[in-house]
Structure formats: C-alpha cells, structure tokens
Amino acid sequence: MSERRPGELTLAEMLRWAWRQLTSMRTALILLLLLAIAAIPGSVIPQSGVDSLKTSQWQEAHPDLTPIYQKLGLFSVYDSAWFSAIYLLLMVSLVGCFVPRTFVYWKGMRAAPPPAPRNLGRLPDHTSYDAGGTPEEVLAAAESELRSRRFRVVRAGDAVSAERGHLREAGNLLFHVSVLVVLVGFALGSLFGYRGGVILVVGNGFSNNLTQYDDFVPGSLFAPDDMEPFTFDVTDFEVDWLTEGPSKGQARGFVSHLEYRETPTAPTRDYDLKVNHPLTIGDTEVFLIGHGYAPVITVRDGEGEVAYSGPTIFLPTDQTFRSFGVVKAPDARPTQIGLEGEFYPTYAFTEETGPFSAFGNAANPAISMLVYAGDLGMDSGQAQSVYQLDKSDARLVRKGDGSMFRVDLAPGQQAELPDGLGTVSFDGVQRWNKIQISRTPGKLIALAGVVLALIGLLGSLYVRPRRIWVRARDRNGGTHVEVAALDRSGGGDPSAELHEIVGALGGGTPAERREEKS
C-alpha cells in the first residue's frame, strides 16, 4: 500500500472540501448572480413557451443563429438543463449555508452576554464618573435601565453586561430563507403548472382543454385534470389609437370584452381584459398579450367551387400593423392554390418606399399577395405552420406575358387568377386577440418569499447589534463607575446611547464627566 503524499487529499476530504465551497456565502452569491445573468436570454430572445409565433418569426429572420440557439436551449431558457443546474445548485448552496448558521444563531440567542472586559477604557466608546450611591445601587439601576431599553442583561461580580441586536442576524437568515422560498415557489409553478397560448378572432370562443390551444407548455408533473373547466367568448375588441405626436399610428391601449363561465353550469359574467389586468379564475390567469388583423379572404377554384373562405390570421411586422400572412387552399381544382403576402391597415404608396401602412387603424385596408399553384406539401402527412407556405413543389403564378402577378385588393374587390385557376376576393377585415393562459400554483409562495426578503433586508440594514458594560467599584470612599459600549455592526456610533444611559444613571452631562476617547 503506497503512502499518501503530503498535501494529497483523500476522497472523503475532497468531498468535504467541495461541500464547504458549495455551501459558502461567496458561492451562494456567485450562483445567484449567475442565475440572474442566465435569465437575461429569456428576456431578450423570444421564448417558445411564451409566444411561439414571435419565436417562429425570429427563427425565420435569423436562419444562421437558430440552430446554435436551439442547441443551447435559448428558445426555452427556463427549461434548459444548464439553467436547471444553476437553479438546483443555488438551492443546495442556500440550504447548506443557512442551516448551520441557524444553529449558531440559536446558540447565540441562548448564550449570556459576554463578561465585561478587564479594562473598559480601551474600548472606542467609554466614559467614567464618580457616583454618589453604593456600587450595589449603581449596578441595580444600570440593570433596570438596560432592561427597559430591551437589552439582555447579566450581572456578574462588579459589572453588568448587556447585549441586544440579535435580530440583525435573524434578518440575514430570513433573507437567505426567503430566496429559497422564492426558488421553491417558482419550482412548484414549473412542475405543476402550465402555460399556453391561443389566437382568437373576435366573436369566437375558447374552452379550457388541451385541444383548444395553439401552443401548450405543461410542467413536468402537470395533470390535465387540474385544468379549470372555464369557457369564454371574445365579444368585442376596442383599440385607442394615437393620432398625433412621434408615436402617431400606434395603439395607446386596447381592451377585449369577454363573456365567461367558470364552470359549464355557472352563470355568465362580463370582464374587460386589458394588458397587465388578467382575468383570474381559480388558480388560472388569462392574459391579453397581443392583437392584429384577420382579412376575410375567399378563394374559388377553376371549377367555381369555394376552396377556402374565412378570416385569416396575419401577423404584424411593424408598429403600424403592416402584417404578413398566407392562405392555403389544398382542395382547389385542378391544382392546389396558395397565397402569400401582406395586409396594410391604412394603405399608402410612395415611389421611394413602395407600399406601406401609414396608420395602425384599418382606415384604408388592402391586401397584396403573390399566388402559387401546385403541390403545397399538405398531403405529405408532415406538420406545417399555418403561417408558412411550402413553395418547394409549387410554381409562382405569372401573367400571360410572363410578368409578375399580384392580387392587390381592397375590401369588396375580386381578382381573376391567370390560367383559369379561379378567383380571389377580399370580403372584409376582422380582428384577432392573442390570449395567454397560465396556471402557476407556487406564485403565492414566491410572493411570500419576496415579502420575507424585504423584511429580512430591513432587519439586516437597520438593526444594530450592540453591547454595553457597566462596572461600579469602591474608590476613596466613593463609587467609581465605568461605562463602555461596542457597536458590532461596524460604522455605527453608540456614543449617543452611551451618554443617554450614563445620564439616566445620574452621571451628569458629558461636559461634567471626565471622558476618555481612544
């Protein structure tokens, strides 16, 4: 058996060292900072679980970065392995940090104040005077005065020791516990909750079951039976537009009018759904997070049959609600028809910029779309996005002379398609709402953790631990009294309280006392 070299650690010693490093205050602060930094991509990069539409748009606009971001889990930061690792390490570090400190604090609370130093005159804040009473009377008065000031007092021999301010350390511990409580609250929400989104055309309804969602992100321990059985209809939608100033044309505020039932047998209620004013039903919250336009488009094929008809979701691309969308008519004959293009709420045109939307409101709506004919890939059995058109096996429809053909229509107009493919009509404009529905069981726990953190922070900032000693001895037939104070928090000045205590003991004013400062 080989001898261990000097400085070489055994496995047990290595594990003990690693545990001490993990549970140190420095490591907990570093992990807390890393968690905050790790959350930044979740705020900057669109998250698939929050807004899948915005995420898909970002991915289309950044085809080179998308594969890298997907490998790093940046489109679902809070579900990624690296974010979970930081999260769990922080929880372990906090538990290992505050549990031992709690026992130390408990012992400190039960321990008596330390005895008076031999030479009180060496402390930074001290004073002495000659009293008229006996040492016993002076010490009894000091004990009573210090107790009235909420000091813990112990008398030993010719001195009284007093201490207060243990709540400062309690505030520090409470702050650590609160961070853990917040983490537990978020963890419960991630495990047992869910978050989903749906786009509803105004006038349509929603029932809270899995088949109704456009995107749905459940927690790891989510159970469908926990979903609240509510329904609601979007009966109307109002937008307040800015008509002047640098933000002219943008939406200043919007409200969606709902009629909802908490259960199928519950009475119908009304609610005005606004941004940051969610509808709360049980443990579930319904948020309004976006809106846009849905042009009503009808496509008739070459045989005159309706191949597609209805409001079509177009996604806004700028603040004037210039929007992009596609129409798919897979049942058209003799060949499938697809349209891809833009919607302009207030159509305008200049030679410099080309077509654009001058205003967000639908004051002069128009559509401008390219037409494709052929196989749209909808019979392959593979899932397709309703906001993307597969043009790999389809041809761009052109005029008879080979020039570009576009469907440029205002409401009520109709266009004939070349080659006898059929017609396209623009029948009107409807609005849609983007609704997010989430259930976060741990939100109240997280809120309680935030409140506890504030209380703990206030305690650690404003409670100052201090010690006071009073010694009384016979000297030359009289009583010589020494009083000293020590501020244990650093930066505090206990001299004012020291003089108040001496004054209450009959020591006179500071000018009347012989005072020494080191």
mmCIF file of C-alpha atoms in Angstrom, residues 22 51 76 105 107 153 163 178 185 207 237 246 262 284 291 308 327 347 350 372 390 394 410 415 433 489:
data_model
loop_
_atom_site.group_PDB
_atom_site.id
_atom_site.type_symbol
_atom_site.label_atom_id
_atom_site.label_comp_id
_atom_site.label_asym_id
_atom_site.label_seq_id
_atom_site.Cartn_x
_atom_site.Cartn_y
_atom_site.Cartn_z
ATOM 1 C CA LEU A 22 -20.568 24.932 -2.365
ATOM 2 C CA ASP A 51 -45.019 33.372 -27.680
ATOM 3 C CA SER A 76 -36.659 27.709 -23.802
ATOM 4 C CA TYR A 105 -27.665 31.808 15.827
ATOM 5 C CA LYS A 107 -26.889 29.086 20.447
ATOM 6 C CA VAL A 153 -28.741 41.727 30.884
ATOM 7 C CA GLU A 163 -26.464 42.918 24.665
ATOM 8 C CA SER A 178 -36.700 33.961 1.532
ATOM 9 C CA GLY A 185 -42.348 28.817 -5.431
ATOM 10 C CA SER A 207 -62.887 26.186 -23.834
ATOM 11 C CA PHE A 237 -62.415 44.465 -29.062
ATOM 12 C CA PRO A 246 -43.992 60.991 -32.671
ATOM 13 C CA GLU A 262 -66.072 29.434 -14.523
ATOM 14 C CA THR A 284 -55.587 30.162 -13.634
ATOM 15 C CA HIS A 291 -53.763 41.709 -31.270
ATOM 16 C CA TYR A 308 -61.138 28.490 -48.968
ATOM 17 C CA VAL A 327 -53.673 31.368 -47.482
ATOM 18 C CA TYR A 347 -52.585 51.525 -47.399
ATOM 19 C CA THR A 350 -44.634 56.365 -52.490
ATOM 20 C CA TYR A 372 -48.620 29.886 -56.087
ATOM 21 C CA ASP A 390 -44.265 25.354 -48.665
ATOM 22 C CA ALA A 394 -45.295 24.907 -56.310
ATOM 23 C CA ALA A 410 -59.427 46.465 -51.241
ATOM 24 C CA ALA A 415 -59.384 39.290 -58.801
ATOM 25 C CA ASN A 433 -56.573 38.614 -29.966
ATOM 26 C CA SER A 489 -22.124 46.086 13.040
#
